[in-house]
Amino acid sequence: MDGVPGLKEDCEELLDAFQQADTVRFERFAELWRERRFHTIFYGRIRALERNKITKKTLDVAQQYFFPPYSFQIRVGALYLLYGLYNAQLCQPKQKIRIALKHWPEIQKFQLDLLDAQHYDAVYIFRRLRLARAFHFTAMPKPLTYRTKKKIEKNDFKEEFKDPSNRVNSLITNDVLEELMNIHDHYQKMKCVISADKSQPDKALSLIKDDFVVNLKDITLEHQEWQQNRMKLLRNAEVVPEAEDRKKEETLLKSEGSERANALARIKYKSYSAVVEVSRSRRHRQVQLDSSESGPSCGKSPGRSKKGSRTPQPARRGSSEVRGEKQGAEEAVTRHIGMPIIVEEDSEEGEVSLPKRRKRR
């Protein structure tokens, strides 16, 4: 498995948020970790082989931010990230962090810088990884195979995470300033030796300023602060347009949503306000409900109500039974099919009685 989609972007997003926090405290990194639920990055891998491959790849991706040319704050964030990923993995036994021999001197120097700057929380995290034996020391950064073509992978370093290229800081370091101070003191002593007054040098020998080294150190620190402030301003200037673009997108989405809702409302209003006229071929499907004036007779079939209101007519027993069977069969058919019963309009004169048949003698 050569790559995991979105893994590098997630790590860079977490480190970017830690960089914007402008701190190296582990407490702040832990808050960012919990907000993004970063411990669930290993979830969803069922097979042990696939889980091991994913864990190795994740640790390799996070490890590359732990070395130069990344800035001090990003390297501290990468140390916290490796600590969190190593303890959050689901592999048994745990996958280790691969460290090549050429990288170990850089790590030891980084540990000394942490101690000098009194970042004891980062020193403690590194110490915990050492005690847990989380590092796997190897000869090469990546495993080599016999008779296979070596693939040269280009690491696309993120410019925001790098240390800004500063010629002044690279030339004037602490060691250089200390050496200049020693040379300047020796120079002052030699001037006193060749002067008439041994306590202080002659004015004719004062070719440079006495506070030359101190002024050089102050100028270097001032330049470093100016560069840091400039980087913060550039970063904020990049964040502001992104926020404005997001606001514009949200307003556009809201306007589009309101327009669509209004169009749907107009369509519904037109469809419900229009009078639907049923064709003659489908009028037998309409169900005509009685008005509220009919009282308790509402909902009953008119055939039954009329049947109860009819007066018994003298008729032959055979014909009445035949009519009853026909009517019962029709009602059974209508109940079975579920078709609505057509209401017959009552005439003003009432129903006409059937003619009587004379009995045959």
XYZ file of C-alpha atoms in Angstrom:
361
model
C 0.000 0.000 0.000
C 1.938 2.994 -1.274
C -0.267 5.748 0.001
C -3.280 6.425 2.157
C -5.649 9.089 0.763
C -5.951 12.129 3.025
C -3.424 10.946 5.628
C -0.786 13.577 4.894
C -3.425 16.327 4.649
C -4.853 15.411 8.065
C -1.409 15.485 9.705
C -0.554 18.822 8.098
C -3.898 20.281 9.156
C -3.251 19.294 12.788
C 0.299 20.671 12.726
C -0.902 23.867 11.052
C -3.440 24.423 13.828
C -0.694 23.813 16.406
C 1.550 26.324 14.631
C -1.185 28.956 14.639
C -1.592 28.445 18.396
C 1.944 29.928 18.718
C 2.962 27.605 21.547
C 4.867 24.380 22.133
C 2.890 23.190 25.153
C 1.613 19.617 25.089
C -1.637 20.688 26.747
C -2.641 22.757 23.711
C -1.698 19.952 21.322
C -3.822 17.497 23.311
C -6.829 19.831 22.983
C -6.394 19.983 19.200
C -6.003 16.197 19.101
C -9.265 15.647 21.003
C -11.186 18.232 18.967
C -10.360 16.371 15.739
C -10.811 12.905 17.295
C -7.454 11.981 15.837
C -7.302 8.717 17.801
C -9.909 7.242 15.414
C -7.460 7.344 12.507
C -6.760 3.608 12.896
C -10.415 2.554 13.131
C -12.085 0.494 10.425
C -9.147 -1.812 9.625
C -10.250 -5.372 10.376
C -7.455 -7.555 9.008
C -4.194 -7.577 10.956
C -1.971 -7.340 7.847
C -3.776 -4.293 6.525
C -3.757 -2.707 9.989
C 0.020 -3.135 10.281
C 0.627 -1.567 6.866
C -1.583 1.409 7.647
C 0.142 1.971 10.995
C 3.637 1.837 9.456
C 2.639 4.309 6.764
C 1.069 6.677 9.296
C 4.174 6.698 11.487
C 6.407 7.279 8.445
C 4.323 10.253 7.340
C 4.371 11.848 10.812
C 8.087 11.126 11.241
C 9.195 13.309 8.309
C 8.079 16.476 10.161
C 10.381 15.587 13.076
C 13.579 16.440 11.178
C 15.011 19.559 9.511
C 14.321 21.710 7.498
C 11.114 22.180 9.494
C 10.896 24.820 12.181
C 11.329 24.204 15.883
C 7.608 24.445 16.654
C 6.657 22.015 13.871
C 9.276 19.542 15.087
C 7.847 19.707 18.613
C 4.351 19.171 17.179
C 5.649 16.184 15.191
C 7.099 14.729 18.411
C 3.681 15.043 20.090
C 2.032 13.564 16.986
C 4.334 10.527 17.011
C 3.638 10.027 20.720
C -0.130 10.127 20.150
C -0.078 7.835 17.101
C 2.205 5.304 18.779
C -0.110 4.982 21.793
C -3.340 5.093 19.754
C -2.420 2.286 17.333
C -4.318 -0.996 17.514
C -1.477 -3.321 16.481
C -0.228 -6.055 18.799
C 2.736 -5.919 19.109
C 3.015 -2.186 18.459
C 4.644 -0.884 15.290
C 7.788 1.147 16.026
C 9.059 4.465 14.693
C 11.862 3.923 12.206
C 14.946 6.089 12.920
C 18.005 5.988 10.658
C 21.530 6.440 12.011
C 22.052 9.678 10.102
C 19.024 11.203 11.834
C 20.013 10.310 15.403
C 22.542 13.181 15.876
C 19.831 15.642 14.829
C 17.479 14.130 17.403
C 20.057 14.390 20.183
C 20.751 18.011 19.293
C 17.011 18.697 19.280
C 16.735 17.182 22.772
C 19.485 19.480 24.048
C 17.690 22.483 22.550
C 14.537 21.472 24.402
C 16.443 21.281 27.673
C 18.131 24.642 27.111
C 14.771 26.283 26.321
C 13.202 24.563 29.401
C 10.441 22.885 27.410
C 10.208 20.083 29.921
C 6.874 18.735 28.670
C 8.447 17.961 25.264
C 11.487 16.447 27.002
C 9.153 14.239 29.064
C 7.306 13.044 25.941
C 10.586 12.147 24.251
C 11.706 10.342 27.382
C 8.472 8.338 27.480
C 9.019 7.201 23.887
C 12.572 6.105 24.732
C 11.412 4.122 27.762
C 8.630 2.454 25.757
C 11.244 1.481 23.136
C 9.171 3.121 20.455
C 12.172 3.758 18.174
C 13.533 1.198 15.753
C 17.143 2.140 14.928
C 18.121 1.178 11.396
C 20.983 1.765 8.998
C 18.807 3.289 6.255
C 15.656 5.411 6.416
C 13.755 2.861 4.311
C 14.280 -0.879 3.898
C 16.299 -1.950 0.875
C 15.712 -5.114 -1.141
C 18.254 -7.102 -3.107
C 18.180 -6.582 -6.898
C 15.360 -4.074 -6.913
C 15.395 -0.681 -8.507
C 15.625 2.108 -5.985
C 12.725 4.549 -6.123
C 13.688 8.118 -5.383
C 10.715 9.770 -3.751
C 10.489 13.520 -3.778
C 9.311 14.966 -0.507
C 7.144 17.998 -1.097
C 7.975 20.117 1.927
C 5.321 22.548 3.031
C 6.757 26.046 2.884
C 4.762 27.268 5.889
C 6.372 24.645 8.124
C 9.961 25.406 7.144
C 12.305 27.733 8.950
C 12.423 30.997 6.993
C 15.675 31.317 5.073
C 17.593 33.850 7.151
C 21.110 34.665 6.090
C 21.690 36.830 9.146
C 20.874 34.094 11.633
C 22.897 31.551 9.687
C 25.998 33.795 9.704
C 25.736 35.301 13.186
C 25.186 32.458 15.603
C 25.781 32.239 19.322
C 29.164 30.647 18.788
C 30.207 33.415 16.414
C 29.126 36.105 18.879
C 31.018 34.428 21.707
C 34.162 34.224 19.566
C 33.818 37.879 18.588
C 33.504 38.829 22.254
C 36.735 36.989 23.135
C 38.572 38.597 20.226
C 37.308 42.036 21.217
C 38.469 41.591 24.841
C 41.896 40.440 23.700
C 42.081 43.428 21.357
C 41.332 45.825 24.213
C 44.028 44.271 26.403
C 46.631 44.523 23.648
C 45.818 48.230 23.182
C 46.370 48.821 26.899
C 49.741 47.049 26.749
C 51.141 49.265 23.993
C 49.644 52.470 25.410
C 51.503 54.918 27.711
C 48.801 54.580 30.326
C 48.478 50.872 31.021
C 45.049 51.248 32.637
C 43.335 52.442 29.476
C 44.258 52.504 25.776
C 45.195 55.692 23.953
C 42.492 57.514 22.010
C 44.595 57.257 18.851
C 44.256 53.460 19.029
C 40.442 53.505 19.265
C 39.642 52.419 15.731
C 36.362 50.607 16.515
C 33.626 51.133 19.051
C 33.924 49.478 22.424
C 30.344 48.144 22.342
C 30.681 46.713 18.846
C 29.795 43.129 19.774
C 26.855 44.180 21.983
C 25.402 46.344 19.211
C 25.799 43.523 16.705
C 23.909 41.138 18.988
C 21.066 43.644 19.523
C 20.733 44.270 15.794
C 20.578 40.519 15.119
C 17.818 40.012 17.715
C 15.872 42.985 16.360
C 16.066 41.584 12.824
C 14.866 38.197 14.047
C 11.835 39.734 15.799
C 11.007 41.782 12.713
C 11.075 38.679 10.536
C 8.805 36.754 12.913
C 6.276 39.605 12.992
C 6.375 39.792 9.214
C 5.637 36.059 8.911
C 2.681 36.412 11.286
C 1.280 39.294 9.239
C 1.609 37.319 6.016
C -0.085 34.327 7.613
C -2.966 36.445 8.880
C -3.293 38.082 5.466
C -3.712 34.623 3.931
C -6.305 33.606 6.516
C -8.513 36.709 6.045
C -9.257 36.147 2.309
C -10.113 32.520 3.050
C -12.640 33.624 5.694
C -14.137 36.151 3.286
C -14.444 33.516 0.564
C -16.201 31.186 2.993
C -18.666 33.914 3.942
C -19.393 34.638 0.272
C -19.972 30.948 -0.417
C -22.331 30.683 2.556
C -24.350 33.702 1.408
C -24.567 32.307 -2.116
C -25.743 28.947 -0.812
C -28.341 30.610 1.393
C -29.637 32.751 -1.494
C -29.817 29.728 -3.792
C -31.627 27.756 -1.120
C -34.159 30.535 -0.502
C -34.817 30.930 -4.247
C -35.390 27.207 -4.615
C -37.714 27.145 -1.590
C -39.731 30.061 -2.992
C -40.033 28.366 -6.389
C -41.283 25.156 -4.759
C -43.789 27.149 -2.686
C -45.141 28.847 -5.828
C -45.484 25.497 -7.602
C -47.347 24.005 -4.647
C -49.652 27.029 -4.401
C -50.530 26.813 -8.091
C -51.130 23.069 -7.938
C -53.400 23.253 -4.874
C -55.303 26.363 -5.961
C -56.206 24.957 -9.382
C -59.671 23.246 -9.668
C -59.381 19.703 -10.900
C -62.144 18.677 -13.300
C -62.611 14.960 -13.635
C -63.456 13.535 -17.025
C -66.725 11.715 -17.541
C -64.997 8.389 -17.884
C -63.622 8.721 -14.327
C -66.591 10.269 -12.521
C -67.683 6.892 -11.206
C -64.466 6.860 -9.083
C -65.295 9.995 -7.098
C -66.525 9.568 -3.573
C -69.266 12.046 -2.678
C -69.512 12.620 1.036
C -72.747 13.699 2.637
C -72.888 17.136 4.205
C -72.780 17.645 7.957
C -76.543 18.286 7.959
C -77.255 14.591 7.348
C -76.198 13.900 10.955
C -75.523 10.296 12.016
C -76.446 8.954 8.595
C -73.091 10.268 7.275
C -70.755 7.495 6.213
C -73.503 4.895 5.689
C -74.338 3.570 2.256
C -77.480 5.151 0.815
C -78.659 1.813 -0.384
C -78.985 0.568 3.154
C -80.690 3.710 4.450
C -83.254 3.618 1.681
C -83.767 -0.015 2.179
C -84.693 0.604 5.810
C -87.073 3.453 4.927
C -89.028 1.495 2.309
C -92.466 0.268 3.265
C -93.053 -3.429 2.775
C -94.827 -4.025 -0.509
C -97.005 -7.019 -1.069
C -95.160 -9.075 -3.581
C -94.513 -12.636 -4.355
C -92.091 -14.478 -2.187
C -90.005 -15.682 -5.076
C -89.448 -12.263 -6.654
C -88.520 -10.621 -3.319
C -85.971 -13.321 -2.557
C -84.444 -12.908 -5.999
C -84.134 -9.119 -5.535
C -82.591 -9.608 -2.059
C -80.044 -12.051 -3.413
C -79.122 -9.698 -6.256
C -78.758 -6.711 -3.926
C -76.693 -8.757 -1.444
C -74.456 -9.959 -4.252
C -73.933 -6.377 -5.480
C -73.042 -5.170 -1.972
C -70.636 -8.059 -1.505
C -68.954 -7.279 -4.809
C -68.578 -3.576 -3.925
C -67.134 -4.420 -0.509
C -64.679 -6.876 -2.034
C -63.502 -4.523 -4.784
C -63.476 -1.478 -2.502
C -65.211 0.740 -5.089
C -67.113 3.788 -3.875
C -70.917 3.609 -3.854
C -72.653 6.002 -6.213
C -75.245 8.093 -4.445
C -78.646 8.301 -6.107
C -80.438 11.611 -5.891
C -83.811 11.473 -4.089
C -86.796 12.619 -6.096
C -89.273 15.039 -4.628
C -92.242 12.712 -5.058
C -90.540 9.829 -3.309
C -90.035 6.344 -4.616
C -92.553 4.704 -6.941
C -93.913 1.413 -5.674
C -93.644 -1.591 -7.879
C -96.840 -2.676 -9.668
C -98.719 -5.540 -8.148
C -98.972 -8.755 -9.967
C -102.216 -10.636 -9.980
C -102.243 -14.115 -8.673
C -102.940 -16.748 -11.185
C -105.701 -19.071 -10.358
